XYZ file of C-alpha atoms in Angstrom:
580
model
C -25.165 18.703 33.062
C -21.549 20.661 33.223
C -22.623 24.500 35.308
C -25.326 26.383 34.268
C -25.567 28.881 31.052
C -27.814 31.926 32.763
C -29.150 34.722 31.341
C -26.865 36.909 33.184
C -23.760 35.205 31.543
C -25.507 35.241 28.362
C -25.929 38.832 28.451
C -21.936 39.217 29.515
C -20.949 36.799 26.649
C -23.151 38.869 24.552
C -21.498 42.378 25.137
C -18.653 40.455 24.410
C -19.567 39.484 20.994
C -20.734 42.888 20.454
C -17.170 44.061 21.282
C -15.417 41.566 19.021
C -17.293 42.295 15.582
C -17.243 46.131 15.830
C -13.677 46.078 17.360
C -11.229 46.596 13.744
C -14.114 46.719 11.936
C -12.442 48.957 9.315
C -9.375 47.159 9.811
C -7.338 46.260 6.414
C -6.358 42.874 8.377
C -9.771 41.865 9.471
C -10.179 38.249 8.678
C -11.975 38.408 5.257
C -12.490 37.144 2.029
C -9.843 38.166 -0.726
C -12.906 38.828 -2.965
C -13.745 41.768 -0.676
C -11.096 44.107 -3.003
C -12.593 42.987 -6.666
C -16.493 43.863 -4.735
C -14.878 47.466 -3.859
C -13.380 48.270 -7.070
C -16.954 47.517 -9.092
C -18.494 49.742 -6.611
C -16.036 52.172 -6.990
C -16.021 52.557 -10.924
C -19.836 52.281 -10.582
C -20.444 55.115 -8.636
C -17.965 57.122 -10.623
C -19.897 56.133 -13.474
C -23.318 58.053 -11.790
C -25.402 55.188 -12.707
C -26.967 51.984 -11.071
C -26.200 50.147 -14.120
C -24.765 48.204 -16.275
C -21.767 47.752 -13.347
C -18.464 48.922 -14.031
C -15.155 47.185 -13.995
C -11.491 47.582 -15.367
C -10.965 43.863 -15.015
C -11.316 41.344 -17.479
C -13.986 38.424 -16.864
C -14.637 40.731 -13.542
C -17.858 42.587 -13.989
C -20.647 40.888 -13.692
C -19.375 38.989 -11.267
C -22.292 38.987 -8.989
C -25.724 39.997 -8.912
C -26.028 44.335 -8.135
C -28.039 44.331 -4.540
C -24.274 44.117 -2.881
C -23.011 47.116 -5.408
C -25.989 49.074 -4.977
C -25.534 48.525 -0.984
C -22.308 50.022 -1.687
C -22.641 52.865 -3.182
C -25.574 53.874 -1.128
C -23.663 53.560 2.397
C -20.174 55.350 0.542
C -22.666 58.256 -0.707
C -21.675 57.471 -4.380
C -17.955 56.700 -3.444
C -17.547 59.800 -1.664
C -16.878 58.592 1.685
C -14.683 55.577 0.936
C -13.730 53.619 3.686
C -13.746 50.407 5.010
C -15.911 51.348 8.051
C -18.970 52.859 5.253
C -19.072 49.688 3.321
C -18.913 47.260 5.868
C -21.515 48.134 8.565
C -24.279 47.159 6.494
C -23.028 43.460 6.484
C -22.248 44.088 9.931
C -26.377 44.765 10.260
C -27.292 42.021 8.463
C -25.632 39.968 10.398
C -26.987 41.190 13.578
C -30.665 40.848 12.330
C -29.755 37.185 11.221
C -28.705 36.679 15.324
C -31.923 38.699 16.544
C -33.669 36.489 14.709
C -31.913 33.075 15.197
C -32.666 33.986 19.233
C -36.262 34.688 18.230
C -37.077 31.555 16.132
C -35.438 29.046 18.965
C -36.755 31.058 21.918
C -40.515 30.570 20.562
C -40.349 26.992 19.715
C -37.811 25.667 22.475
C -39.868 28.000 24.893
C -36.850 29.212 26.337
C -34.765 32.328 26.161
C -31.846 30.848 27.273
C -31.552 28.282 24.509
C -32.608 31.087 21.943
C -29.884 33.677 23.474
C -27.411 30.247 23.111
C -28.149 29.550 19.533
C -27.363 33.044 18.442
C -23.964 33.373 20.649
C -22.693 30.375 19.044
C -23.500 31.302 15.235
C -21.873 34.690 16.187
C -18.903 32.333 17.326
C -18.661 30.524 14.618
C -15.379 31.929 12.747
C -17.373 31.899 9.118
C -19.497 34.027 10.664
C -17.058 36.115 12.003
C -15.292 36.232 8.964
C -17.607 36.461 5.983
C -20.352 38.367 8.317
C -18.291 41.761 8.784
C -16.351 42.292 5.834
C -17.739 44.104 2.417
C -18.776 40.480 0.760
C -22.132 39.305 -0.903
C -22.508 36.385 2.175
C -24.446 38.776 5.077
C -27.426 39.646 3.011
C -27.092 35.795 1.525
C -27.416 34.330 4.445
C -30.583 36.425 5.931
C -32.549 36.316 3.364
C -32.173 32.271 3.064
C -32.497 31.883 6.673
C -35.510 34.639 7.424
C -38.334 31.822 5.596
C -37.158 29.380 7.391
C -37.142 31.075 10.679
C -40.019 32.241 10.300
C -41.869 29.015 9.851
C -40.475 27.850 13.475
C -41.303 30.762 14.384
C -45.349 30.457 13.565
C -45.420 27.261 12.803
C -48.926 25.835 11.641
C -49.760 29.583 11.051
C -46.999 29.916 8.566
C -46.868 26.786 7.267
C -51.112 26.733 6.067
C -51.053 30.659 4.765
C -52.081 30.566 1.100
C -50.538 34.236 0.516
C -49.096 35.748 2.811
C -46.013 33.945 3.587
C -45.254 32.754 0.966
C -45.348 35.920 -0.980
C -42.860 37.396 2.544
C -40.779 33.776 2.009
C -40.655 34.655 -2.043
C -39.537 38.511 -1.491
C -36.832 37.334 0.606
C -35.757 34.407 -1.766
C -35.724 37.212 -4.390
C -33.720 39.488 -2.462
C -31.187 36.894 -1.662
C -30.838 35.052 -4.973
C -30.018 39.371 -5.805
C -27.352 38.973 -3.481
C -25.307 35.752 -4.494
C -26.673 34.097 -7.228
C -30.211 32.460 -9.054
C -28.547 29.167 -8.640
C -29.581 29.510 -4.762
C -33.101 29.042 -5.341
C -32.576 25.398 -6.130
C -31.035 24.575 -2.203
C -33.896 27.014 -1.119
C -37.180 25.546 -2.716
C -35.551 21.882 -2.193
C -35.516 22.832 1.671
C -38.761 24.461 1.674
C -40.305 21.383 -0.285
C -39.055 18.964 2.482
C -40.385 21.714 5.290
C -43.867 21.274 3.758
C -43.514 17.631 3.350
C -42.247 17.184 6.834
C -44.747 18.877 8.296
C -47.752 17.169 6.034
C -46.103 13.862 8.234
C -44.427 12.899 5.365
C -47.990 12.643 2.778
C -47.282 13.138 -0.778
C -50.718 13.552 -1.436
C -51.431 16.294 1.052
C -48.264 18.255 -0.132
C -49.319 17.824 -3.446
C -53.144 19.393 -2.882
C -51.871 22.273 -0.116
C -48.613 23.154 -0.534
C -47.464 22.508 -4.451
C -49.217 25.718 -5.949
C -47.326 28.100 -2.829
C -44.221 26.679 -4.048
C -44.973 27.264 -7.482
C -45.619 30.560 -6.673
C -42.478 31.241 -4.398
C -40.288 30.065 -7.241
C -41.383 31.758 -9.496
C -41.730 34.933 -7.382
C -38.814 34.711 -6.304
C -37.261 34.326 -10.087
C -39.065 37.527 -10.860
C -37.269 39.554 -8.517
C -34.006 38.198 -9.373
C -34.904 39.355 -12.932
C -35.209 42.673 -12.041
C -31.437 42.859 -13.182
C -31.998 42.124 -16.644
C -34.890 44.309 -16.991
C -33.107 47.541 -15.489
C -29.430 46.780 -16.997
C -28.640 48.095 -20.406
C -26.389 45.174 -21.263
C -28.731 42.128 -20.534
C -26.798 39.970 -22.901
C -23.780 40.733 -21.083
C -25.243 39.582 -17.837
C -26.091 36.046 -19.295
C -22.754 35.484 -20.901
C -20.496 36.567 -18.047
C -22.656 35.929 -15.424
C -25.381 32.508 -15.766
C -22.883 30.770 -18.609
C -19.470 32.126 -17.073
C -19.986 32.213 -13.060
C -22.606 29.558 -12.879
C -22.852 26.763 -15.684
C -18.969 26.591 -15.234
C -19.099 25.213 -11.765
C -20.046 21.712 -13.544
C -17.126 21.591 -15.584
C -14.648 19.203 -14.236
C -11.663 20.654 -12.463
C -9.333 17.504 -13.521
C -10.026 14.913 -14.991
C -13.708 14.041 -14.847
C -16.824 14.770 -12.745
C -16.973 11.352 -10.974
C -12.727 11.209 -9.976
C -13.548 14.932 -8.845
C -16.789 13.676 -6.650
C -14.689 11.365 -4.638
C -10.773 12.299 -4.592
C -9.156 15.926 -4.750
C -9.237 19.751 -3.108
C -13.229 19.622 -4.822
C -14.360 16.115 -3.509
C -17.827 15.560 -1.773
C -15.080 14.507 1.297
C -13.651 18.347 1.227
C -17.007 19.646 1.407
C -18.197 18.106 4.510
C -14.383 18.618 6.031
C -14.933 22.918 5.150
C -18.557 22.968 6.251
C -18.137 21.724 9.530
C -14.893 23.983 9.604
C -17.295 26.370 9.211
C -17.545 26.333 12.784
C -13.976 27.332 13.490
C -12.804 26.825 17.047
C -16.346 24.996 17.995
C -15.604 22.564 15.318
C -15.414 19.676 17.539
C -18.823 20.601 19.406
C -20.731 20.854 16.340
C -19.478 16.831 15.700
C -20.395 16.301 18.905
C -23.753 17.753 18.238
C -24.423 15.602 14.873
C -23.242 12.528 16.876
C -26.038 13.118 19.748
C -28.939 13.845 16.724
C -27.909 10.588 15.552
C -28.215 8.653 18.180
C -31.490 10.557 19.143
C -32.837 9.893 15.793
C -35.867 8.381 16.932
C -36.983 10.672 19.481
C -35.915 14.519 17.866
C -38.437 16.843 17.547
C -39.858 18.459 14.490
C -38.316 21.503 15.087
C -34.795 19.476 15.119
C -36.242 17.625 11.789
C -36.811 20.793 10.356
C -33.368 21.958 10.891
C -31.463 18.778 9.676
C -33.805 18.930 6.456
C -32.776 22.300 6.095
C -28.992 21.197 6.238
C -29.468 18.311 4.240
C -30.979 20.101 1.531
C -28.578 22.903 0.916
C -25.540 19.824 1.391
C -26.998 17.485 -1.187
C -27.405 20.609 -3.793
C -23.909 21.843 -3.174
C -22.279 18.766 -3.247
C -23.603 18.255 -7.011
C -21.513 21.145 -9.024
C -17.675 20.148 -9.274
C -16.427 23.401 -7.526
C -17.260 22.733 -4.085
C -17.252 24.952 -0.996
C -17.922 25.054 2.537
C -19.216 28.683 1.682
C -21.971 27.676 -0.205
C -23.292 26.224 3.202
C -22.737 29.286 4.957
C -27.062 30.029 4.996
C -27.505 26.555 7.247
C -24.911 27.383 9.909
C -27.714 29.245 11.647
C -29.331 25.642 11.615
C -25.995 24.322 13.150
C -26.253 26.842 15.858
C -29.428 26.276 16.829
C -28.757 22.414 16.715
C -26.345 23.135 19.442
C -28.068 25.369 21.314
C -30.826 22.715 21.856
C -28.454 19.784 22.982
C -25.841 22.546 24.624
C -26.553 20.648 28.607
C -26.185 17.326 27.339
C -23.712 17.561 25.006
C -19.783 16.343 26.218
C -17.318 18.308 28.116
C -14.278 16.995 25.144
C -15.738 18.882 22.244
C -15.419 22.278 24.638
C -12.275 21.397 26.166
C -10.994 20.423 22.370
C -11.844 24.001 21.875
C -10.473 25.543 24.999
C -6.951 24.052 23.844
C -7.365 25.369 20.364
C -8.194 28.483 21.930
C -4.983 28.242 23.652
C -2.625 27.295 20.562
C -4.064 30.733 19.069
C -3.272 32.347 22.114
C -0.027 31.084 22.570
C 0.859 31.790 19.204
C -0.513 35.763 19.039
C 1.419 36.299 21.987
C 4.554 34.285 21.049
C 4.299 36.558 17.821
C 3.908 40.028 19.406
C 6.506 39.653 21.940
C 9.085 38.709 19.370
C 7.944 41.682 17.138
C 8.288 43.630 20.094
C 11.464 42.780 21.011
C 12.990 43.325 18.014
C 11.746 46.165 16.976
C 11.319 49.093 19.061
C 8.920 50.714 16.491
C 6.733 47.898 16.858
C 4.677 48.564 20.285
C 1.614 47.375 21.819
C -0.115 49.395 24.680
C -0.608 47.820 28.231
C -4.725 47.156 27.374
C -3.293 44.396 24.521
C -1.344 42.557 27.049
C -4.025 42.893 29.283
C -6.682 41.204 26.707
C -4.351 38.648 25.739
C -3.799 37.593 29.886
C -7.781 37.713 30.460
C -8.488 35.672 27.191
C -5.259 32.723 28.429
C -6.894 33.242 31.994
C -9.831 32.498 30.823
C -9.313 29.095 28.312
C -6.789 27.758 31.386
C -10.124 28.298 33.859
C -12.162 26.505 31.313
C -10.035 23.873 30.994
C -9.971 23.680 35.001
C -13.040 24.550 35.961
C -15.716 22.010 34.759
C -18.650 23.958 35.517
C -17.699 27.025 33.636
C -16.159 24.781 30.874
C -19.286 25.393 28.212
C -19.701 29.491 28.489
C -16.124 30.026 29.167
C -15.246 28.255 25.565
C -17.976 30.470 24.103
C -16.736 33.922 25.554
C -13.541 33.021 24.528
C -13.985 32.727 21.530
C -14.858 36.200 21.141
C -11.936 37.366 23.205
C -9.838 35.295 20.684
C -11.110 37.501 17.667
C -10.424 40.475 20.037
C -6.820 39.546 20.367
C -6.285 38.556 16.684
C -7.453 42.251 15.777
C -5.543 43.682 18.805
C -2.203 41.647 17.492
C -1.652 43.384 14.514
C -3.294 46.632 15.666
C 0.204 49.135 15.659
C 0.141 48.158 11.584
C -3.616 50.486 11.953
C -1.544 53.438 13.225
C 1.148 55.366 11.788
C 3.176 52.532 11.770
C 1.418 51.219 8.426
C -0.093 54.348 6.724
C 1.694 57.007 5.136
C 1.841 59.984 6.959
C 0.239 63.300 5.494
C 3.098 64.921 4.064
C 3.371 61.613 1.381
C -0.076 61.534 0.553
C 0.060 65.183 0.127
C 2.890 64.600 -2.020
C 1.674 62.276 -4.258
C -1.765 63.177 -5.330
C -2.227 63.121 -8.441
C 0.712 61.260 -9.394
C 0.863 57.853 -11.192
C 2.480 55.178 -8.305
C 3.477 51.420 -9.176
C 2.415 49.376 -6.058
C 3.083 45.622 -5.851
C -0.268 43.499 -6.326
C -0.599 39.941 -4.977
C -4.076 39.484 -5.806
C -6.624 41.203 -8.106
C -7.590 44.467 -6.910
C -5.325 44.976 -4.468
C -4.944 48.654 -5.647
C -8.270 49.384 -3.869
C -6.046 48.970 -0.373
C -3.842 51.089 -1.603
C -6.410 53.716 -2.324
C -7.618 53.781 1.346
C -3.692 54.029 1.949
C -2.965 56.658 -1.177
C -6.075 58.474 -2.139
C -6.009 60.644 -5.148
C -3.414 58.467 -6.788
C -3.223 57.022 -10.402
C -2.296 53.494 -9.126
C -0.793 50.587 -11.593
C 0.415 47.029 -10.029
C 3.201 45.203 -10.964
C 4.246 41.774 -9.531
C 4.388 41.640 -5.293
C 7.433 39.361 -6.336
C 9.644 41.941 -7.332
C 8.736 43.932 -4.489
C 12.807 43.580 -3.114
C 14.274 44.093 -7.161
C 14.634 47.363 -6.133
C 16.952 48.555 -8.410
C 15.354 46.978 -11.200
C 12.010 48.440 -10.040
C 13.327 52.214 -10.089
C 14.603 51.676 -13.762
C 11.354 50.794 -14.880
C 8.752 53.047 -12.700
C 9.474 57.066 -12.155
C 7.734 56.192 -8.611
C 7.399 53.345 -6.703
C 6.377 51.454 -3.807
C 9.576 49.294 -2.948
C 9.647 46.249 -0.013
C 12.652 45.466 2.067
C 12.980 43.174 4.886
C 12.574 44.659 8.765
C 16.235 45.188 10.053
C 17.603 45.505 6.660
C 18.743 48.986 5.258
C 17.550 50.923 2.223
C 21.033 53.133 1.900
C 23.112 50.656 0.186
C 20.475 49.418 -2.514
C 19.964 53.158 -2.978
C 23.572 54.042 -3.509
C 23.700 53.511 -7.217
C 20.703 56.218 -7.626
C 21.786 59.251 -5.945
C 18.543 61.343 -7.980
C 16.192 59.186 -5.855
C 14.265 60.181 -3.098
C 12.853 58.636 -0.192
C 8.846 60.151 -0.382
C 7.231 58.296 2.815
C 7.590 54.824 4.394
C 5.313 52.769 6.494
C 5.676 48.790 7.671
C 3.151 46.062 6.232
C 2.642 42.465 6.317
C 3.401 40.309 3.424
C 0.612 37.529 2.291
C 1.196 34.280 0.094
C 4.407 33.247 1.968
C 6.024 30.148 0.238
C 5.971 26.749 1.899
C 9.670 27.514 2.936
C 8.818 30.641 3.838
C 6.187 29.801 6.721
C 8.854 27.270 7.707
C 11.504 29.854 8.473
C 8.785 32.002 10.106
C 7.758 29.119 12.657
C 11.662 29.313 13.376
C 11.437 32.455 14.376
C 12.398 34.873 11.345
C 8.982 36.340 11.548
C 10.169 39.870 10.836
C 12.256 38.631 7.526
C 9.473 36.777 5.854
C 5.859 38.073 7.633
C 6.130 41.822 8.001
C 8.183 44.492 5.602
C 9.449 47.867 4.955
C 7.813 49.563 2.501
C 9.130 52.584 0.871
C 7.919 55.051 -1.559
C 11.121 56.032 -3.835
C 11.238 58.653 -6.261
C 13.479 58.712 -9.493
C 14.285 60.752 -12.127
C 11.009 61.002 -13.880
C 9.224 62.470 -10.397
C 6.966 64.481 -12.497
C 5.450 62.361 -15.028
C 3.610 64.906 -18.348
C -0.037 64.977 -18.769
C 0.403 62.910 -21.460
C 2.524 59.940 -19.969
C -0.312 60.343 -17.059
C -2.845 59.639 -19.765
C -1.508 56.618 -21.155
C -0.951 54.971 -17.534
C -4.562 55.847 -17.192
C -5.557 53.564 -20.319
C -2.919 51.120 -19.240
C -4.793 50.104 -15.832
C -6.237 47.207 -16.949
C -3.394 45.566 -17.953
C -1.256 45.839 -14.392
C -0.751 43.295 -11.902
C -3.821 44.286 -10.403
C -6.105 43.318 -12.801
């Protein structure tokens, strides 16, 4: 065994956890999903609509998208879109995936009989950087994976209690099932019910017969429980037809099609091969990626002698992989509801697993580091807008003090790669923190000056007006390509007011020159996304201020003031912008 994990330093590790998810919380740069804008723009035009359903969207093939339970989350915790900010919609996720920790650290402490291993497994799903990333932001995964996970918790949890009750829990396992399959999608009942078979059948030792006479009808009934709930969206929207064409034909009987060629060539070779999905679910694990192998490797070799709890789990696992690996659009995402499993996997061989898998991590870790900091002192250095305060530089030398220790240090190696982790999301958020100032907002004066007003911004993926919103409420907003961000000339020909993009160090003036009508409203810096290939080359030269961050500035021209009626028509025209 390499040191000791106590409960002291699991309560330490813990506050740092804590820290990390609630620290840029309602950060535009959190680490997210780029479906988070398309979720807040249905939620948006829902609300405004003053009714639960049918949902509302300006997008085409973008409506019914997803079951409502995330939408009507939504709107609740905005108060009907009146308080629209990142912070309102994201907390609830932020509480789901707190209860799915809780009770991760109650399932493993009951059955391994141990608090420490329980505290463990739910520090290193919290770790995980899929759980840090699709646990926080304003996405349908949080209430996904609780629901999915609560059942099967609870059945460690009890055990022979939960597993022989006739009613009870499996009426509690189908509510949940129902609630989740609300969440994502009905096609996650087949991963669930598959699991929860092999559960049953696992813990009959493997007897068809006695699954058959105890367990069959309470599966029965959790299925189609669990179906009824889901179906509560077709009895309360107006539109049920609509729901079936966009959203079981369109969303889900189009993940069989092949994405090439055929379904077998896409099985075994491509971006969509079974290969790719067992390469992005153990990613799922982000900087522990190499201790989750690790972990596998041991259960292998222990085959013979795991437990049933540890059978339990890899059933669990096995299910959901086998399901998943089936449609041709494969994702490590999908298996986002066993990486509690993972964690808990880990947790129970953490003392005899191998120091490489942490010290793979610790230099990881490091890389990061190295990088954030490389970054920031460059930006800093060149431009004297840019500035950090002294507590960023002070994170950033505790969280490289502490991966160099872990790498030293053999007895802190294990909980030192586990709190860094957590001080590595801290520094990521504290890295591009000056952009969450004034430094990338427009002050009040522009806002002030543009309400009302119809403003082209540049769009580089669907919805990415409903940033701008939190940047430019009270705005008619229409997209246009984020390529022509820099045409600015051809850009204030077209658009009576604009949101233009220049490189940092470059100067405004002389593109400006040939319009001497246009005005300079407000400006603020940003970071570009969906750098070319050349591109990220030049930034890991060192042009990072050229080709990662810009100048954005909102020009005037002639037409400052468009009529009611020219407002009007830009109004019907949203759907059609880049943004859509």
């Amino acid at each position: 065994m390499h040191g000791t994990f106590t409960l002291r330093t699991a309560f330490l590790i813990l506050l740092l956890a804590i820290t990390s998810y609630f620290y840029g919380l309602d950060s535009r740069f959190a680490p997210k999903n780029g479906d988070e804008y398309p979720y807040m723009h249905i939620v948006r035009l829902t609300a405004d609509s003053g009714h639960w359903l049918p949902l509302q969207s300006e997008m085409d093939g973008l409506k019914n998208t997803k079951p409502p339970l995330l939408f009507w989350q939504g709107i609740a915790s905005s108060s009907w879109a009146s308080q629209w900010t990142l912070w309102n919609l994201r907390w609830p996720n932020l509480l789901y995936t707190g209860l799915t920790a809780f009770c991760l650290f109650l399932a493993v402490r009951r059955f391994s009989t141990k608090t420490k291993t329980g505290a463990l497994a739910a520090l290193v799903w919290l770790s995980f950087f899929s759980t840090y990333r699709y646990g926080r932001p304003f996405l349908t995964d949080p209430a996904e994976v609780f629901f999915l996970s609560l059942p099967f918790m609870g059945l460690l949890y009890w055990g022979k209690a939960a597993f022989d009750s006739r009613l009870l829990f499996p009426l509690f396992t189908a509510l949940c099932f129902g609630l989740a399959l609300l969440a994502k999608s009905f096609a996650y009942i087949v991963p669930a019910i598959f699991a929860l078979t092999l559960y049953y059948w696992r813990w009959r030792e493997w007897s068809l017969s006695k699954l058959m006479t105890r367990d069959l009808l309470k599966l029965v009934l959790i299925l189609i429980a669990a179906l009824g709930v889901f179906s509560i969206w077709f009895l309360l929207d107006p539109a049920p037809e609509a729901i079936w064409r966009e959203f079981v034909l369109g969303e889900n009987a189009g993940k069989f099609q092949a994405r090439s060629s055929n379904y077998v060539f896409d099985l075994l070779r491509g971006g969509d091969s079974i290969w790719m999905l067992v390469l992005t679910t153990l990613a799922n694990a982000g900087l522990l990626i190499a201790v989750l192998i690790n972990t596998l490797w041991q259960c292998w070799r222990e085959r013979r002698f795991l437990s049933i709890e540890e059978s339990l789990l890899l059933l669990l696992i096995a299910a959901f992989f086998i399901v998943f690996s089936l449609p041709s659009q494969r994702s490590g995402r999908y298996l986002l509801p066993v990486m509690p499993a993972f964690a808990a996997l880990i947790a129970m061989h953490w003392q005899r697993l191998s120091l490489w898998g942490f010290r793979f991590a610790l230099v990881l870790q490091l890389i990061i580091l190295t990088a954030l900091i490389w970054v920031g002192f460059n930006l800093q250095a060149e431009n004297p807008i840019w500035h950090y305060s002294a507590w960023h530089w002070i994170l950033m030398a505790m969280s490289v003090t502490g991966a160099l220790l872990g790498l030293i240090k053999i007895q802190w190696s294990k909980s030192l790669t586990l709190a860094v982790c957590f001080l590595s999301y801290c520094a990521l958020n504290s890295s591009l923190a000056p952009l969450e100032g004034a430094l990338g907002r427009y002050d009040a004066q522009t806002i002030e000056a543009v309400q009302g007003k119809a403003v082209w911004i540049p769009c580089d993926y669907r919805a990415k007006d409903e940033e701008y919103r939190l940047l430019l409420p009270s705005t008619q907003l229409n997209g246009y390509p984020s390529q022509q961000a820099s045409d600015i000339t051809g850009l204030l020909g077209q658009y009576p007011l604009v949101a233009v993009q220049t490189p940092l160090g470059s100067s405004i003036d002389e593109k400006l020159a040939a319009c001497p009508s246009c005005n300079i409203i407000g400006h603020r810096m940003e970071m570009r996304a969906r750098q070319t290939p050349q591109e990220i080359e030049a930034i890991l030269r060192g042009h990072i201020g050229e080709y990662l961050f810009v100048n954005e500035y909102l020009i005037a021209g002639p037409a400052i003031a468009p009529s009611p009626e020219l407002n009007n028509q830009l109004s019907s025209e949203l759907r059609k912008d880049a943004c859509r």
